């Protein structure tokens, strides 16, 4: 299995992977959009219900697009999981999905409401596109099911989800737990797959110092993002006894392909538990060393260099603020 990022040279000669970002903004999804806008050829932002209902995640995506990725199309997608009942995360992100900042109105409506069709077209138009899902995997799974040829057309899938422990339950991380049947399709799709799970992102915290550095950057976008990170971190610190800030989960899935040197990783066979009474939505990582174990299906990120990762985030925010 290869997870070497496929990349297109940018005008400046920099290597930028072509990406469709599928997200449910979401405070940390907003940061993922900013980093993707800076370091990828971002061909589209597709939205899915997750942290909040679809109309809210889509509205949030439009707002962040306007501030950080002008011109990139936003296309809405699945309003509910494939099988499970929809459940959202107002207890983490607020009722809007991005509480905590005074947000501008979106500049206009969405560019389409068929995220699945958009993903299929984008991957067929140009082989070697990366899919970067940072929400429940509904849109991506539906695209892989409707167009099985995508499995050999895309460069790979780099997702935020799963890990060696859960947050929504003891075993399951929120994005996987929301739509485990969709996640199972993605983990079994057969092409390059990178999993950025909670055991990585809980080492990538929006500490007070890091938020202060974002706030010190001049411009509207840094002020909005600092307010969002303050809300997000206050929530995490209140809900946990051992976190000094919110894990900024989602940009890690982008940086896994744009800055792979920031991560330690290993390859393993990974499946999604869809039936367990206590373990539905768990990503089961086969870490056995026995000769008969199944072949690896996934690059499992294990650790991030958090200071270097935050430097990437801060620079991306400053870059977008200067351009805006
Ligand atoms: C994931 O769930 C959401 O709350 C975040 O946006 C992130 O994608 C973390 O479990
Ligand atoms: Ca998310």
Tab-separated table of C-alpha atoms and ligand atoms in Angstrom:
chain	number	residue	atom	x	y	z
A	1	UNK	CA	0.000	0.000	0.000
A	2	UNK	CA	1.325	3.424	-0.891
A	3	UNK	CA	0.212	6.569	0.888
A	4	UNK	CA	2.627	8.872	-0.865
A	5	UNK	CA	0.689	12.065	-1.563
A	6	UNK	CA	-0.014	12.683	-5.245
A	7	UNK	CA	0.675	16.295	-5.973
A	8	UNK	CA	0.290	18.916	-8.667
A	9	UNK	CA	2.848	21.716	-8.957
A	10	UNK	CA	1.372	25.110	-8.081
A	11	UNK	CA	2.185	28.326	-9.907
A	12	UNK	CA	5.030	28.868	-7.442
A	13	UNK	CA	6.432	25.389	-8.008
A	14	UNK	CA	5.183	24.143	-4.620
A	15	UNK	CA	3.717	20.605	-4.642
A	16	UNK	CA	0.035	20.773	-3.722
A	17	UNK	CA	-2.178	17.678	-3.589
A	18	UNK	CA	-5.571	18.029	-5.264
A	19	UNK	CA	-8.236	17.672	-2.569
A	20	UNK	CA	-11.975	17.485	-1.971
A	21	UNK	CA	-12.590	18.273	1.709
A	22	UNK	CA	-15.761	16.636	3.047
A	23	UNK	CA	-16.674	18.201	6.382
A	24	UNK	CA	-19.235	19.103	9.058
A	25	UNK	CA	-18.054	22.483	10.398
A	26	UNK	CA	-17.433	22.355	13.301
A	27	UNK	CA	-14.752	24.518	14.936
A	28	UNK	CA	-11.887	22.231	13.949
A	29	UNK	CA	-13.328	21.625	10.462
A	30	UNK	CA	-13.026	25.400	9.976
A	31	UNK	CA	-9.295	25.164	10.693
A	32	UNK	CA	-9.055	22.213	8.298
A	33	UNK	CA	-10.555	24.385	5.536
A	34	UNK	CA	-7.985	27.124	6.219
A	35	UNK	CA	-5.051	24.685	6.079
A	36	UNK	CA	-6.428	22.973	2.954
A	37	UNK	CA	-6.882	26.335	1.233
A	38	UNK	CA	-3.243	27.171	1.942
A	39	UNK	CA	-1.559	23.869	1.159
A	40	UNK	CA	-3.710	21.972	-1.330
A	41	UNK	CA	-5.360	22.493	-4.664
A	42	UNK	CA	-8.759	22.611	-2.953
A	43	UNK	CA	-11.273	21.785	-5.677
A	44	UNK	CA	-14.343	21.654	-3.473
A	45	UNK	CA	-15.779	21.620	0.025
A	46	UNK	CA	-18.610	19.148	0.494
A	47	UNK	CA	-20.756	19.101	3.608
A	48	UNK	CA	-22.420	16.416	5.665
A	49	UNK	CA	-24.612	16.367	8.770
A	50	UNK	CA	-22.569	15.635	11.872
A	51	UNK	CA	-21.592	18.193	14.461
A	52	UNK	CA	-24.877	19.944	13.594
A	53	UNK	CA	-27.727	19.353	11.130
A	54	UNK	CA	-26.817	19.740	7.448
A	55	UNK	CA	-28.232	23.240	6.980
A	56	UNK	CA	-25.977	24.509	9.780
A	57	UNK	CA	-22.785	22.679	8.779
A	58	UNK	CA	-23.333	23.941	5.218
A	59	UNK	CA	-23.894	27.520	6.366
A	60	UNK	CA	-20.714	27.323	8.450
A	61	UNK	CA	-18.758	25.941	5.491
A	62	UNK	CA	-19.949	28.847	3.328
A	63	UNK	CA	-18.836	31.377	5.954
A	64	UNK	CA	-15.375	29.838	6.331
A	65	UNK	CA	-15.062	29.475	2.549
A	66	UNK	CA	-15.797	33.194	2.156
A	67	UNK	CA	-13.159	34.115	4.735
A	68	UNK	CA	-10.403	31.667	3.847
A	69	UNK	CA	-10.991	29.965	0.503
A	70	UNK	CA	-12.847	32.388	-1.790
A	71	UNK	CA	-13.938	30.838	-5.079
A	72	UNK	CA	-13.899	27.252	-3.839
A	73	UNK	CA	-17.318	25.632	-4.440
A	74	UNK	CA	-19.347	24.459	-1.436
A	75	UNK	CA	-21.735	21.593	-2.179
A	76	UNK	CA	-24.062	20.135	0.429
A	77	UNK	CA	-24.621	16.414	0.833
A	78	UNK	CA	-26.132	13.873	3.162
A	79	UNK	CA	-28.541	15.105	5.816
A	80	UNK	CA	-28.503	11.786	7.668
A	81	UNK	CA	-26.403	8.644	8.031
A	82	UNK	CA	-26.982	5.616	5.789
A	83	UNK	CA	-28.569	3.483	8.528
A	84	UNK	CA	-28.261	5.163	11.922
A	85	UNK	CA	-30.513	7.886	13.224
A	86	UNK	CA	-28.929	11.352	12.965
A	87	UNK	CA	-27.243	12.562	16.166
A	88	UNK	CA	-25.345	15.832	16.505
A	89	UNK	CA	-22.777	17.306	18.881
A	90	UNK	CA	-24.207	20.528	20.298
A	91	UNK	CA	-22.581	19.575	23.616
A	92	UNK	CA	-19.195	20.245	21.976
A	93	UNK	CA	-19.845	22.689	19.127
A	94	UNK	CA	-23.027	24.507	20.271
A	95	UNK	CA	-26.390	24.484	18.505
A	96	UNK	CA	-25.054	26.293	15.419
A	97	UNK	CA	-22.176	23.825	15.045
A	98	UNK	CA	-19.782	26.788	15.333
A	99	UNK	CA	-20.834	28.683	18.451
A	100	UNK	CA	-18.590	31.260	20.088
A	101	UNK	CA	-17.878	33.843	17.381
A	102	UNK	CA	-19.727	36.695	15.752
A	103	UNK	CA	-19.959	35.195	12.272
A	104	UNK	CA	-20.720	37.113	9.067
A	105	UNK	CA	-23.604	36.082	6.827
A	106	UNK	CA	-22.584	33.802	3.936
A	107	UNK	CA	-22.028	35.730	0.700
A	108	UNK	CA	-24.431	33.509	-1.207
A	109	UNK	CA	-26.054	30.095	-1.512
A	110	UNK	CA	-24.379	26.731	-2.019
A	111	UNK	CA	-22.944	25.799	-5.400
A	112	UNK	CA	-24.939	22.557	-5.445
A	113	UNK	CA	-26.717	20.043	-3.253
A	114	UNK	CA	-25.322	16.787	-4.669
A	115	UNK	CA	-22.072	16.249	-2.802
A	116	UNK	CA	-21.919	12.614	-3.883
A	117	UNK	CA	-22.139	13.573	-7.572
A	118	UNK	CA	-19.594	16.350	-7.023
A	119	UNK	CA	-17.106	13.945	-5.430
A	120	UNK	CA	-17.551	11.408	-8.242
A	121	UNK	CA	-17.119	14.028	-10.972
A	122	UNK	CA	-14.097	15.619	-9.289
A	123	UNK	CA	-12.359	12.245	-8.937
A	124	UNK	CA	-13.135	11.183	-12.505
A	125	UNK	CA	-12.111	14.516	-14.028
A	126	UNK	CA	-8.647	14.269	-12.569
A	127	UNK	CA	-7.064	11.023	-11.403
A	128	UNK	CA	-5.047	11.305	-8.236
A	129	UNK	CA	-7.436	13.431	-6.201
A	130	UNK	CA	-7.365	13.028	-2.418
A	131	UNK	CA	-10.579	12.785	-0.414
A	132	UNK	CA	-10.196	14.304	3.038
A	133	UNK	CA	-13.242	13.599	5.210
A	134	UNK	CA	-13.405	15.349	8.572
A	135	UNK	CA	-16.990	14.448	9.475
A	136	UNK	CA	-19.184	11.338	9.306
A	137	UNK	CA	-18.305	9.294	6.222
A	138	UNK	CA	-21.761	9.228	4.621
A	139	UNK	CA	-20.983	11.229	1.445
A	140	UNK	CA	-17.707	9.437	0.779
A	141	UNK	CA	-19.222	5.979	1.277
A	142	UNK	CA	-22.152	6.786	-1.012
A	143	UNK	CA	-19.719	8.031	-3.680
A	144	UNK	CA	-17.587	4.857	-3.422
A	145	UNK	CA	-20.718	2.708	-3.675
A	146	UNK	CA	-22.194	4.622	-6.627
A	147	UNK	CA	-18.857	4.789	-8.487
A	148	UNK	CA	-16.612	1.831	-7.572
A	149	UNK	CA	-14.061	3.040	-10.164
A	150	UNK	CA	-13.131	5.827	-7.722
A	151	UNK	CA	-11.224	3.272	-5.652
A	152	UNK	CA	-8.467	3.118	-8.276
A	153	UNK	CA	-8.809	6.686	-9.555
A	154	UNK	CA	-8.172	8.553	-6.320
A	155	UNK	CA	-4.806	9.161	-4.660
A	156	UNK	CA	-6.322	8.068	-1.379
A	157	UNK	CA	-8.503	8.982	1.571
A	158	UNK	CA	-7.066	10.794	4.587
A	159	UNK	CA	-9.707	10.928	7.299
A	160	UNK	CA	-10.101	12.255	10.796
A	161	UNK	CA	-11.851	9.606	12.819
A	162	UNK	CA	-11.431	6.549	14.951
A	163	UNK	CA	-8.301	5.824	16.934
A	164	UNK	CA	-7.340	3.646	19.861
A	165	UNK	CA	-10.018	5.060	22.169
A	166	UNK	CA	-13.399	6.709	21.838
A	167	UNK	CA	-15.018	10.010	22.706
A	168	UNK	CA	-18.703	9.518	21.900
A	169	UNK	CA	-18.505	6.142	23.646
A	170	UNK	CA	-15.646	4.363	25.386
A	171	UNK	CA	-14.871	2.605	22.114
A	172	UNK	CA	-16.091	4.918	19.346
A	173	UNK	CA	-14.963	8.269	18.018
A	174	UNK	CA	-17.771	10.657	16.961
A	175	UNK	CA	-17.276	10.682	13.153
A	176	UNK	CA	-17.186	6.887	12.953
A	177	UNK	CA	-19.913	6.411	15.564
A	178	UNK	CA	-22.327	8.735	13.677
A	179	UNK	CA	-22.360	6.521	10.593
A	180	UNK	CA	-20.559	3.215	11.219
A	181	UNK	CA	-21.971	1.563	8.080
A	182	UNK	CA	-20.519	4.368	5.959
A	183	UNK	CA	-17.218	4.119	7.817
A	184	UNK	CA	-17.103	0.367	7.152
A	185	UNK	CA	-17.450	1.005	3.400
A	186	UNK	CA	-14.574	3.484	3.519
A	187	UNK	CA	-12.275	1.269	5.603
A	188	UNK	CA	-12.919	-1.603	3.170
A	189	UNK	CA	-12.618	0.367	-0.082
A	190	UNK	CA	-9.242	-1.138	-0.924
A	191	UNK	CA	-7.127	1.901	-1.787
A	192	UNK	CA	-4.696	4.049	0.186
A	193	UNK	CA	-6.233	5.103	3.485
A	194	UNK	CA	-4.845	7.250	6.284
A	195	UNK	CA	-6.555	7.307	9.681
A	196	UNK	CA	-5.945	10.251	11.961
A	197	UNK	CA	-7.579	9.144	15.203
A	198	UNK	CA	-8.131	10.551	18.656
A	199	UNK	CA	-4.873	9.149	20.045
A	200	UNK	CA	-3.123	11.574	17.656
A	201	UNK	CA	-5.409	14.590	17.877
A	202	UNK	CA	-5.490	14.565	21.681
A	203	UNK	CA	-1.834	15.505	21.378
A	204	UNK	CA	-2.712	18.541	19.216
A	205	UNK	CA	-4.347	20.971	21.627
A	206	UNK	CA	-5.505	24.564	21.246
A	207	UNK	CA	-3.721	25.719	24.401
A	208	UNK	CA	-4.194	29.309	25.657
A	209	UNK	CA	-0.768	30.273	24.262
A	210	UNK	CA	-1.564	28.921	20.827
A	211	UNK	CA	-4.967	30.658	20.737
A	212	UNK	CA	-3.321	33.913	21.819
A	213	UNK	CA	-0.905	33.646	18.906
A	214	UNK	CA	-3.856	33.246	16.504
A	215	UNK	CA	-5.568	36.284	18.051
A	216	UNK	CA	-2.388	38.338	17.635
A	217	UNK	CA	-2.551	37.939	13.846
A	218	UNK	CA	-4.235	41.023	12.361
A	219	UNK	CA	-7.515	40.601	10.464
A	220	UNK	CA	-11.094	39.361	10.660
A	221	UNK	CA	-10.368	35.657	10.072
A	222	UNK	CA	-7.836	35.284	12.936
A	223	UNK	CA	-10.223	37.073	15.320
A	224	UNK	CA	-13.100	34.782	14.330
A	225	UNK	CA	-10.940	31.650	14.596
A	226	UNK	CA	-9.529	32.710	17.975
A	227	UNK	CA	-13.074	33.221	19.297
A	228	UNK	CA	-14.070	29.808	17.917
A	229	UNK	CA	-11.026	28.144	19.483
A	230	UNK	CA	-11.737	29.832	22.829
A	231	UNK	CA	-15.284	28.411	22.833
A	232	UNK	CA	-14.096	24.983	21.667
A	233	UNK	CA	-11.311	24.815	24.250
A	234	UNK	CA	-13.479	26.070	27.118
A	235	UNK	CA	-15.925	23.267	26.315
A	236	UNK	CA	-13.252	20.554	26.222
A	237	UNK	CA	-11.549	21.788	29.397
A	238	UNK	CA	-14.922	21.832	31.191
A	239	UNK	CA	-15.806	18.315	30.024
A	240	UNK	CA	-12.409	16.677	30.746
A	241	UNK	CA	-10.122	16.542	33.743
A	242	UNK	CA	-6.907	16.108	31.755
A	243	UNK	CA	-6.996	18.423	28.715
A	244	UNK	CA	-5.365	21.864	28.623
A	245	UNK	CA	-7.345	22.824	25.509
A	246	UNK	CA	-9.459	21.399	22.707
A	247	UNK	CA	-7.917	18.796	20.434
A	248	UNK	CA	-7.861	20.450	17.010
A	249	UNK	CA	-8.685	17.200	15.280
A	250	UNK	CA	-9.560	17.948	11.691
A	251	UNK	CA	-6.599	19.847	10.194
A	252	UNK	CA	-4.473	16.827	11.099
A	253	UNK	CA	-6.150	14.856	8.293
A	254	UNK	CA	-5.115	17.596	5.847
A	255	UNK	CA	-1.564	17.866	7.180
A	256	UNK	CA	-1.206	14.094	6.949
A	257	UNK	CA	-0.933	14.570	3.176
A	258	UNK	CA	0.562	18.066	3.010
A	259	UNK	CA	3.089	17.689	5.855
A	260	UNK	CA	3.499	13.923	6.347
A	261	UNK	CA	6.860	14.416	8.100
A	262	UNK	CA	4.960	15.811	11.111
A	263	UNK	CA	3.565	12.365	11.907
A	264	UNK	CA	4.756	9.011	13.153
A	265	UNK	CA	2.687	6.163	11.724
A	266	UNK	CA	2.459	2.454	11.091
A	267	UNK	CA	0.475	0.286	8.674
A	268	UNK	CA	-2.210	-2.085	9.970
A	269	UNK	CA	-5.383	-3.900	9.037
A	270	UNK	CA	-8.264	-1.818	10.405
A	271	UNK	CA	-11.985	-2.618	10.414
A	272	UNK	CA	-15.022	-0.819	11.806
A	273	UNK	CA	-17.216	-2.609	14.333
A	274	UNK	CA	-20.844	-2.142	13.266
A	275	UNK	CA	-22.650	-4.597	15.573
A	276	UNK	CA	-21.147	-4.463	19.058
A	277	UNK	CA	-23.470	-3.490	21.880
A	278	UNK	CA	-20.656	-1.565	23.560
A	279	UNK	CA	-18.288	-1.193	20.606
A	280	UNK	CA	-20.381	-0.036	17.628
A	281	UNK	CA	-18.264	2.488	15.736
A	282	UNK	CA	-14.930	1.278	17.101
A	283	UNK	CA	-11.965	1.175	14.703
A	284	UNK	CA	-10.376	-2.204	15.411
A	285	UNK	CA	-6.640	-1.969	14.679
A	286	UNK	CA	-4.832	-5.274	14.216
A	287	UNK	CA	-1.494	-4.751	15.947
A	288	UNK	CA	-0.601	-8.415	16.129
A	289	UNK	CA	2.854	-9.348	14.926
A	290	UNK	CA	1.904	-12.914	13.976
A	291	UNK	CA	2.764	-14.046	10.432
A	292	UNK	CA	-0.816	-14.970	9.574
A	293	UNK	CA	-2.335	-11.589	10.349
A	294	UNK	CA	-4.327	-9.865	7.586
A	295	UNK	CA	-2.441	-7.519	5.270
A	296	UNK	CA	-2.437	-3.821	6.222
A	297	UNK	CA	-5.300	-1.723	4.841
A	298	UNK	CA	-4.580	1.563	6.544
A	299	UNK	CA	-1.780	3.892	7.505
A	300	UNK	CA	-2.487	4.570	11.167
A	301	UNK	CA	-1.088	7.903	12.295
A	302	UNK	CA	0.362	7.480	15.759
A	303	UNK	CA	1.737	10.826	16.862
A	304	UNK	CA	2.049	14.434	15.671
A	305	UNK	CA	4.795	16.985	16.274
A	306	UNK	CA	2.296	19.409	17.803
A	307	UNK	CA	4.455	22.542	17.907
A	308	UNK	CA	5.439	22.160	14.259
A	309	UNK	CA	1.818	21.344	13.343
A	310	UNK	CA	0.546	24.457	15.055
A	311	UNK	CA	3.135	26.535	13.262
A	312	UNK	CA	1.592	25.259	10.007
A	313	UNK	CA	-1.896	26.190	11.235
A	314	UNK	CA	-0.816	29.656	12.364
A	315	UNK	CA	0.959	30.385	9.101
A	316	UNK	CA	-2.083	29.234	7.096
A	317	UNK	CA	-4.328	31.555	9.113
A	318	UNK	CA	-1.940	34.480	8.669
A	319	UNK	CA	-1.674	33.781	4.947
A	320	UNK	CA	-5.474	33.722	4.514
A	321	UNK	CA	-5.796	36.891	6.610
A	322	UNK	CA	-3.288	38.719	4.407
A	323	UNK	CA	-5.084	37.593	1.250
A	324	UNK	CA	-8.570	38.441	2.606
B	1	LIG	C1	-14.487	14.797	15.416
B	1	LIG	O1	-15.843	15.045	15.776
B	1	LIG	C2	-16.158	16.415	15.673
B	1	LIG	O2	-16.616	16.882	16.882
B	1	LIG	C3	-14.898	17.128	15.240
B	1	LIG	O3	-15.195	18.096	14.247
B	1	LIG	C4	-13.997	16.043	14.700
B	1	LIG	O4	-14.156	15.877	13.320
B	1	LIG	C5	-13.704	14.432	16.666
B	1	LIG	O5	-14.248	13.295	17.264
B	2	LIG	CA1	-15.436	17.432	11.961
